[in-house]
Amino acid sequence: MSAVKLLGEPIAAAVKEAVAARAAALRGKRGIAPTLGLVASADESAQIYAKKIQKDAAALGIEVALSTLASTATTAHAVALVSALARRSEIHGILLQTPLPAGVDAAKVAEAIPASKDVDGASTASAGFAALGRAGGYFPATAASVLELVKASGVSVAGARALVLGRSAVVGRPAAFGLLSMDATVTVAHSRTRELADRVREAEILVVAIGKPAFVQEAWVHPGALVIDVGMHRISDAARAKELYDFDAARLAAIEAKGSALVGDCHPAVERVAGRFTPVPGGVGPLTSALLLRHVVAAAESSAP
Ligand code: NAP
């Protein structure tokens, strides 16, 4: 029996519809225009990404105030900028778009964002709310996507054995705490974990966020497990693509025609053993910006009248 694909797009569409309705209600009933203060470097790719966030936000009735940091900016510059944004009552959420300029320590700058405006859960205060399972902070949008997909999967989480592979501040750690708050029995694995394949095999819920293409092997995965793959990598080497998709002639033909393939942190053949899985692309990715914007609208709703 083949696994059920958990697609991010339909969930994102429902989230966006609800966010747009909440944004319209804020404007109509309270005269508030929900606004994200976006801090990005002047780098071309950062600006392209910032424009995309602006476009996505505008489609839902959310405004974006873009502040651009010059390539010479320092941590002190960025802290002053973020502190000024934090004081402005018409800015409801603040997002630091990484990578910031080389001279800016993003972790230090994040501390200048109050938890009530930290819509991408970047500060230690936000991490504390997530770790303690308390209301008052926002999860990083990528971790929030993982948790949303777990909820949408219909899998019973309470008491289930969950393994989160990766312990980064943006994905692994907050996803693990979120699963713990959902009453899963959570293990966090990382580069120093021994007998990793055995730990993976125990997991009924597997979240993979390690940044290594096709790392988790089919033979490691618990049959029927829910697998959430956060990674995304482009494979342009034809021989490597052939090796990865050898089991799927149709996909291999499509990849050969296109010249490259996208692959997650799990080997694509993991879907043969999983019960439910997020495809790459199309799983976690489409949800993250919708959830970030949901956080902005929630922050605007919670703002002082
Ligand atoms: P990261 O900060 O580089 O963290 C990687 C984690 O994986 C670390 O905890 C590391 O362990 C662990 N790890 C690395 N190699 C390992 C190995 N061989 N065995 C076991 N654990 C290993 O990465 P990240 O920012 O969390 O991102 C993870 C993935 O998610 C990447 O593929 C990234 O592209 C993707 N991502 C996607 C989105 C999205 O919106 N879809 C957003 C963010 C990230 P140590 O802590 O021991 O070093």
PDB file of C-alpha atoms in Angstrom, residues 77-293:
ATOM      1  CA  HIS A  77      23.075  49.357  13.848  1.00  0.00           C
ATOM      2  CA  ALA A  78      20.711  46.444  13.535  1.00  0.00           C
ATOM      3  CA  VAL A  79      19.825  46.422  17.246  1.00  0.00           C
ATOM      4  CA  ALA A  80      19.031  50.166  17.067  1.00  0.00           C
ATOM      5  CA  LEU A  81      16.850  49.600  14.001  1.00  0.00           C
ATOM      6  CA  VAL A  82      14.941  46.689  15.545  1.00  0.00           C
ATOM      7  CA  SER A  83      14.514  48.538  18.859  1.00  0.00           C
ATOM      8  CA  ALA A  84      12.986  51.465  16.944  1.00  0.00           C
ATOM      9  CA  LEU A  85      10.611  49.094  15.115  1.00  0.00           C
ATOM     10  CA  ALA A  86       9.679  47.487  18.440  1.00  0.00           C
ATOM     11  CA  ARG A  87       8.599  50.891  19.812  1.00  0.00           C
ATOM     12  CA  ARG A  88       6.300  51.651  16.862  1.00  0.00           C
ATOM     13  CA  SER A  89       2.747  50.657  17.761  1.00  0.00           C
ATOM     14  CA  GLU A  90       1.719  50.375  14.091  1.00  0.00           C
ATOM     15  CA  ILE A  91       4.311  47.603  13.569  1.00  0.00           C
ATOM     16  CA  HIS A  92       2.829  44.385  14.937  1.00  0.00           C
ATOM     17  CA  GLY A  93       5.426  41.797  13.984  1.00  0.00           C
ATOM     18  CA  ILE A  94       9.167  41.895  13.270  1.00  0.00           C
ATOM     19  CA  LEU A  95      11.067  39.464  11.060  1.00  0.00           C
ATOM     20  CA  LEU A  96      14.827  39.302  10.661  1.00  0.00           C
ATOM     21  CA  GLN A  97      15.418  37.817   7.275  1.00  0.00           C
ATOM     22  CA  THR A  98      18.636  35.812   7.348  1.00  0.00           C
ATOM     23  CA  PRO A  99      21.357  35.938   6.206  1.00  0.00           C
ATOM     24  CA  LEU A 100      21.925  39.433   7.583  1.00  0.00           C
ATOM     25  CA  PRO A 101      25.094  41.345   6.589  1.00  0.00           C
ATOM     26  CA  ALA A 102      28.334  39.687   7.691  1.00  0.00           C
ATOM     27  CA  GLY A 103      28.947  42.155  10.534  1.00  0.00           C
ATOM     28  CA  VAL A 104      25.549  41.565  12.130  1.00  0.00           C
ATOM     29  CA  ASP A 105      25.034  38.908  14.791  1.00  0.00           C
ATOM     30  CA  ALA A 106      21.444  37.847  14.121  1.00  0.00           C
ATOM     31  CA  ALA A 107      21.058  36.062  17.477  1.00  0.00           C
ATOM     32  CA  LYS A 108      21.978  39.262  19.352  1.00  0.00           C
ATOM     33  CA  VAL A 109      19.661  41.374  17.230  1.00  0.00           C
ATOM     34  CA  ALA A 110      16.792  38.943  17.846  1.00  0.00           C
ATOM     35  CA  GLU A 111      16.983  39.762  21.549  1.00  0.00           C
ATOM     36  CA  ALA A 112      15.758  43.284  20.729  1.00  0.00           C
ATOM     37  CA  ILE A 113      12.434  41.898  19.445  1.00  0.00           C
ATOM     38  CA  PRO A 114       9.786  41.739  22.181  1.00  0.00           C
ATOM     39  CA  ALA A 115       8.103  38.304  22.347  1.00  0.00           C
ATOM     40  CA  SER A 116       4.739  39.903  21.478  1.00  0.00           C
ATOM     41  CA  LYS A 117       6.188  40.985  18.080  1.00  0.00           C
ATOM     42  CA  ASP A 118       8.594  38.092  17.508  1.00  0.00           C
ATOM     43  CA  VAL A 119       6.514  36.441  14.770  1.00  0.00           C
ATOM     44  CA  ASP A 120       9.313  34.089  13.698  1.00  0.00           C
ATOM     45  CA  GLY A 121      10.215  32.995  17.229  1.00  0.00           C
ATOM     46  CA  ALA A 122      13.829  34.178  17.011  1.00  0.00           C
ATOM     47  CA  SER A 123      14.573  35.368  20.562  1.00  0.00           C
ATOM     48  CA  THR A 124      15.409  33.378  23.687  1.00  0.00           C
ATOM     49  CA  ALA A 125      12.162  34.640  25.244  1.00  0.00           C
ATOM     50  CA  SER A 126      10.169  33.121  22.366  1.00  0.00           C
ATOM     51  CA  ALA A 127      12.174  29.898  22.647  1.00  0.00           C
ATOM     52  CA  GLY A 128      11.328  29.869  26.365  1.00  0.00           C
ATOM     53  CA  PHE A 129       7.590  30.076  25.680  1.00  0.00           C
ATOM     54  CA  ALA A 130       7.940  27.201  23.181  1.00  0.00           C
ATOM     55  CA  ALA A 131      10.070  25.115  25.554  1.00  0.00           C
ATOM     56  CA  LEU A 132       7.705  25.583  28.475  1.00  0.00           C
ATOM     57  CA  GLY A 133       4.595  25.095  26.347  1.00  0.00           C
ATOM     58  CA  ARG A 134       3.230  28.461  27.471  1.00  0.00           C
ATOM     59  CA  ALA A 135       1.174  30.930  25.488  1.00  0.00           C
ATOM     60  CA  GLY A 136       2.713  34.325  24.799  1.00  0.00           C
ATOM     61  CA  GLY A 137       5.272  33.608  22.096  1.00  0.00           C
ATOM     62  CA  TYR A 138       5.383  32.432  18.491  1.00  0.00           C
ATOM     63  CA  PHE A 139       7.145  29.368  17.094  1.00  0.00           C
ATOM     64  CA  PRO A 140       9.578  29.853  14.210  1.00  0.00           C
ATOM     65  CA  ALA A 141       7.435  29.531  11.078  1.00  0.00           C
ATOM     66  CA  THR A 142       9.247  26.411   9.812  1.00  0.00           C
ATOM     67  CA  ALA A 143       8.759  24.576  13.104  1.00  0.00           C
ATOM     68  CA  ALA A 144       5.139  25.786  13.141  1.00  0.00           C
ATOM     69  CA  SER A 145       4.739  24.217   9.659  1.00  0.00           C
ATOM     70  CA  VAL A 146       6.029  20.905  10.943  1.00  0.00           C
ATOM     71  CA  LEU A 147       3.525  20.957  13.812  1.00  0.00           C
ATOM     72  CA  GLU A 148       0.662  22.018  11.537  1.00  0.00           C
ATOM     73  CA  LEU A 149       1.417  19.104   9.202  1.00  0.00           C
ATOM     74  CA  VAL A 150       1.550  16.684  12.121  1.00  0.00           C
ATOM     75  CA  LYS A 151      -1.883  17.944  13.232  1.00  0.00           C
ATOM     76  CA  ALA A 152      -3.252  17.712   9.677  1.00  0.00           C
ATOM     77  CA  SER A 153      -1.941  14.167   9.262  1.00  0.00           C
ATOM     78  CA  GLY A 154      -4.646  12.805  11.536  1.00  0.00           C
ATOM     79  CA  VAL A 155      -2.037  10.665  13.280  1.00  0.00           C
ATOM     80  CA  SER A 156      -2.617  10.213  16.983  1.00  0.00           C
ATOM     81  CA  VAL A 157       0.240  12.111  18.629  1.00  0.00           C
ATOM     82  CA  ALA A 158      -0.424  11.636  22.346  1.00  0.00           C
ATOM     83  CA  GLY A 159       1.901   8.929  23.606  1.00  0.00           C
ATOM     84  CA  ALA A 160       3.441   8.290  20.169  1.00  0.00           C
ATOM     85  CA  ARG A 161       7.206   7.852  19.852  1.00  0.00           C
ATOM     86  CA  ALA A 162       8.532  10.882  17.960  1.00  0.00           C
ATOM     87  CA  LEU A 163      12.085  11.424  16.784  1.00  0.00           C
ATOM     88  CA  VAL A 164      13.247  14.851  15.689  1.00  0.00           C
ATOM     89  CA  LEU A 165      16.461  14.560  13.707  1.00  0.00           C
ATOM     90  CA  GLY A 166      18.274  17.924  13.984  1.00  0.00           C
ATOM     91  CA  ARG A 167      18.459  20.336  16.920  1.00  0.00           C
ATOM     92  CA  SER A 168      18.686  23.769  15.312  1.00  0.00           C
ATOM     93  CA  ALA A 169      17.050  26.777  16.948  1.00  0.00           C
ATOM     94  CA  VAL A 170      14.750  27.350  13.963  1.00  0.00           C
ATOM     95  CA  VAL A 171      13.502  23.838  13.310  1.00  0.00           C
ATOM     96  CA  GLY A 172      14.608  20.873  15.423  1.00  0.00           C
ATOM     97  CA  ARG A 173      14.401  22.255  18.951  1.00  0.00           C
ATOM     98  CA  PRO A 174      11.087  24.123  18.634  1.00  0.00           C
ATOM     99  CA  ALA A 175       9.516  21.232  16.677  1.00  0.00           C
ATOM    100  CA  ALA A 176      10.574  18.863  19.472  1.00  0.00           C
ATOM    101  CA  PHE A 177       9.053  21.103  22.148  1.00  0.00           C
ATOM    102  CA  GLY A 178       5.869  21.472  20.109  1.00  0.00           C
ATOM    103  CA  LEU A 179       5.532  17.702  19.813  1.00  0.00           C
ATOM    104  CA  LEU A 180       6.165  17.393  23.549  1.00  0.00           C
ATOM    105  CA  SER A 181       3.322  19.854  24.166  1.00  0.00           C
ATOM    106  CA  MET A 182       1.168  17.597  21.987  1.00  0.00           C
ATOM    107  CA  ASP A 183       2.031  14.748  24.398  1.00  0.00           C
ATOM    108  CA  ALA A 184       4.342  12.800  22.091  1.00  0.00           C
ATOM    109  CA  THR A 185       7.261  10.953  23.672  1.00  0.00           C
ATOM    110  CA  VAL A 186      10.057  12.890  22.033  1.00  0.00           C
ATOM    111  CA  THR A 187      13.675  12.028  21.289  1.00  0.00           C
ATOM    112  CA  VAL A 188      15.988  14.567  19.656  1.00  0.00           C
ATOM    113  CA  ALA A 189      18.851  13.174  17.563  1.00  0.00           C
ATOM    114  CA  HIS A 190      21.831  15.065  16.140  1.00  0.00           C
ATOM    115  CA  SER A 191      25.305  14.584  14.722  1.00  0.00           C
ATOM    116  CA  ARG A 192      26.594  12.958  17.930  1.00  0.00           C
ATOM    117  CA  THR A 193      23.738  10.458  18.260  1.00  0.00           C
ATOM    118  CA  ARG A 194      24.901   6.828  18.338  1.00  0.00           C
ATOM    119  CA  GLU A 195      23.014   4.049  16.488  1.00  0.00           C
ATOM    120  CA  LEU A 196      21.013   6.651  14.606  1.00  0.00           C
ATOM    121  CA  ALA A 197      19.313   4.151  12.274  1.00  0.00           C
ATOM    122  CA  ASP A 198      18.013   2.250  15.327  1.00  0.00           C
ATOM    123  CA  ARG A 199      16.658   5.447  16.890  1.00  0.00           C
ATOM    124  CA  VAL A 200      14.965   6.368  13.590  1.00  0.00           C
ATOM    125  CA  ARG A 201      13.440   2.882  13.323  1.00  0.00           C
ATOM    126  CA  GLU A 202      11.693   3.321  16.679  1.00  0.00           C
ATOM    127  CA  ALA A 203       9.899   6.491  15.619  1.00  0.00           C
ATOM    128  CA  GLU A 204       6.207   6.499  14.773  1.00  0.00           C
ATOM    129  CA  ILE A 205       6.557  10.202  13.993  1.00  0.00           C
ATOM    130  CA  LEU A 206       9.803  11.228  12.292  1.00  0.00           C
ATOM    131  CA  VAL A 207      10.766  14.852  11.678  1.00  0.00           C
ATOM    132  CA  VAL A 208      13.960  15.312   9.673  1.00  0.00           C
ATOM    133  CA  ALA A 209      15.768  18.677   9.545  1.00  0.00           C
ATOM    134  CA  ILE A 210      19.485  18.124   9.101  1.00  0.00           C
ATOM    135  CA  GLY A 211      20.424  19.791   5.821  1.00  0.00           C
ATOM    136  CA  LYS A 212      21.868  16.611   4.225  1.00  0.00           C
ATOM    137  CA  PRO A 213      20.326  15.465   0.930  1.00  0.00           C
ATOM    138  CA  ALA A 214      18.692  12.006   0.950  1.00  0.00           C
ATOM    139  CA  PHE A 215      20.331  11.175   4.279  1.00  0.00           C
ATOM    140  CA  VAL A 216      17.619   9.086   5.969  1.00  0.00           C
ATOM    141  CA  GLN A 217      17.393   5.678   4.307  1.00  0.00           C
ATOM    142  CA  GLU A 218      14.285   3.661   3.533  1.00  0.00           C
ATOM    143  CA  ALA A 219      15.534   0.744   5.642  1.00  0.00           C
ATOM    144  CA  TRP A 220      15.797   2.972   8.740  1.00  0.00           C
ATOM    145  CA  VAL A 221      12.159   4.052   8.773  1.00  0.00           C
ATOM    146  CA  HIS A 222       9.464   2.425  10.906  1.00  0.00           C
ATOM    147  CA  PRO A 223       6.866   0.948   8.519  1.00  0.00           C
ATOM    148  CA  GLY A 224       3.775   3.153   8.531  1.00  0.00           C
ATOM    149  CA  ALA A 225       5.518   6.091  10.229  1.00  0.00           C
ATOM    150  CA  LEU A 226       4.508   9.700   9.700  1.00  0.00           C
ATOM    151  CA  VAL A 227       7.546  11.350   8.070  1.00  0.00           C
ATOM    152  CA  ILE A 228       7.930  15.139   7.903  1.00  0.00           C
ATOM    153  CA  ASP A 229      10.918  16.088   5.755  1.00  0.00           C
ATOM    154  CA  VAL A 230      12.026  19.703   6.201  1.00  0.00           C
ATOM    155  CA  GLY A 231      15.045  19.592   3.898  1.00  0.00           C
ATOM    156  CA  MET A 232      15.158  20.745   0.293  1.00  0.00           C
ATOM    157  CA  HIS A 233      18.154  20.354  -2.018  1.00  0.00           C
ATOM    158  CA  ARG A 234      18.608  20.615  -5.773  1.00  0.00           C
ATOM    159  CA  ILE A 235      20.391  17.673  -7.378  1.00  0.00           C
ATOM    160  CA  SER A 236      21.786  18.530 -10.810  1.00  0.00           C
ATOM    161  CA  ASP A 237      24.116  15.556 -11.130  1.00  0.00           C
ATOM    162  CA  ALA A 238      22.279  13.155 -13.484  1.00  0.00           C
ATOM    163  CA  ALA A 239      24.014  10.071 -12.106  1.00  0.00           C
ATOM    164  CA  ARG A 240      23.072  10.978  -8.540  1.00  0.00           C
ATOM    165  CA  ALA A 241      19.459  11.700  -9.549  1.00  0.00           C
ATOM    166  CA  LYS A 242      19.294   8.323 -11.269  1.00  0.00           C
ATOM    167  CA  GLU A 243      20.614   6.604  -8.179  1.00  0.00           C
ATOM    168  CA  LEU A 244      18.032   8.345  -5.956  1.00  0.00           C
ATOM    169  CA  TYR A 245      14.981   7.805  -8.172  1.00  0.00           C
ATOM    170  CA  ASP A 246      15.910   4.446  -9.624  1.00  0.00           C
ATOM    171  CA  PHE A 247      12.755   2.936  -8.082  1.00  0.00           C
ATOM    172  CA  ASP A 248      10.410   5.342  -9.878  1.00  0.00           C
ATOM    173  CA  ALA A 249      10.716   5.283 -13.684  1.00  0.00           C
ATOM    174  CA  ALA A 250       8.134   8.025 -14.274  1.00  0.00           C
ATOM    175  CA  ARG A 251       9.809  10.479 -11.925  1.00  0.00           C
ATOM    176  CA  LEU A 252      13.220   9.604 -13.274  1.00  0.00           C
ATOM    177  CA  ALA A 253      12.059  10.406 -16.800  1.00  0.00           C
ATOM    178  CA  ALA A 254      10.651  13.771 -15.638  1.00  0.00           C
ATOM    179  CA  ILE A 255      13.918  14.580 -13.864  1.00  0.00           C
ATOM    180  CA  GLU A 256      15.982  13.625 -16.912  1.00  0.00           C
ATOM    181  CA  ALA A 257      13.842  15.939 -19.051  1.00  0.00           C
ATOM    182  CA  LYS A 258      14.235  18.801 -16.570  1.00  0.00           C
ATOM    183  CA  GLY A 259      17.932  18.291 -15.829  1.00  0.00           C
ATOM    184  CA  SER A 260      17.641  18.502 -12.043  1.00  0.00           C
ATOM    185  CA  ALA A 261      15.629  17.192  -9.114  1.00  0.00           C
ATOM    186  CA  LEU A 262      14.638  18.454  -5.692  1.00  0.00           C
ATOM    187  CA  VAL A 263      15.225  16.090  -2.828  1.00  0.00           C
ATOM    188  CA  GLY A 264      14.702  16.346   0.919  1.00  0.00           C
ATOM    189  CA  ASP A 265      16.786  15.206   3.858  1.00  0.00           C
ATOM    190  CA  CYS A 266      15.165  11.765   3.406  1.00  0.00           C
ATOM    191  CA  HIS A 267      15.948   9.457   0.509  1.00  0.00           C
ATOM    192  CA  PRO A 268      12.931   9.612  -1.851  1.00  0.00           C
ATOM    193  CA  ALA A 269      12.384   5.851  -1.394  1.00  0.00           C
ATOM    194  CA  VAL A 270      11.373   6.534   2.232  1.00  0.00           C
ATOM    195  CA  GLU A 271       7.867   7.138   0.881  1.00  0.00           C
ATOM    196  CA  ARG A 272       7.681   3.404   0.099  1.00  0.00           C
ATOM    197  CA  VAL A 273       7.782   2.507   3.765  1.00  0.00           C
ATOM    198  CA  ALA A 274       6.175   5.566   5.404  1.00  0.00           C
ATOM    199  CA  GLY A 275       2.458   5.644   6.213  1.00  0.00           C
ATOM    200  CA  ARG A 276       2.175   9.384   5.576  1.00  0.00           C
ATOM    201  CA  PHE A 277       4.903  11.685   4.339  1.00  0.00           C
ATOM    202  CA  THR A 278       5.531  15.239   3.174  1.00  0.00           C
ATOM    203  CA  PRO A 279       6.799  15.321  -0.418  1.00  0.00           C
ATOM    204  CA  VAL A 280       9.734  17.484  -1.466  1.00  0.00           C
ATOM    205  CA  PRO A 281       8.846  19.899  -2.911  1.00  0.00           C
ATOM    206  CA  GLY A 282       5.264  20.522  -1.789  1.00  0.00           C
ATOM    207  CA  GLY A 283       5.258  19.543   1.882  1.00  0.00           C
ATOM    208  CA  VAL A 284       6.668  21.886   4.508  1.00  0.00           C
ATOM    209  CA  GLY A 285       7.769  24.690   2.144  1.00  0.00           C
ATOM    210  CA  PRO A 286       4.388  26.075   0.999  1.00  0.00           C
ATOM    211  CA  LEU A 287       3.140  26.426   4.570  1.00  0.00           C
ATOM    212  CA  THR A 288       5.871  28.529   6.155  1.00  0.00           C
ATOM    213  CA  SER A 289       4.997  31.949   4.746  1.00  0.00           C
ATOM    214  CA  ALA A 290       1.268  31.399   5.424  1.00  0.00           C
ATOM    215  CA  LEU A 291       2.025  30.594   9.072  1.00  0.00           C
ATOM    216  CA  LEU A 292       4.370  33.551   9.417  1.00  0.00           C
ATOM    217  CA  LEU A 293       1.547  35.802   8.197  1.00  0.00           C
TER     218      LEU A 293
END
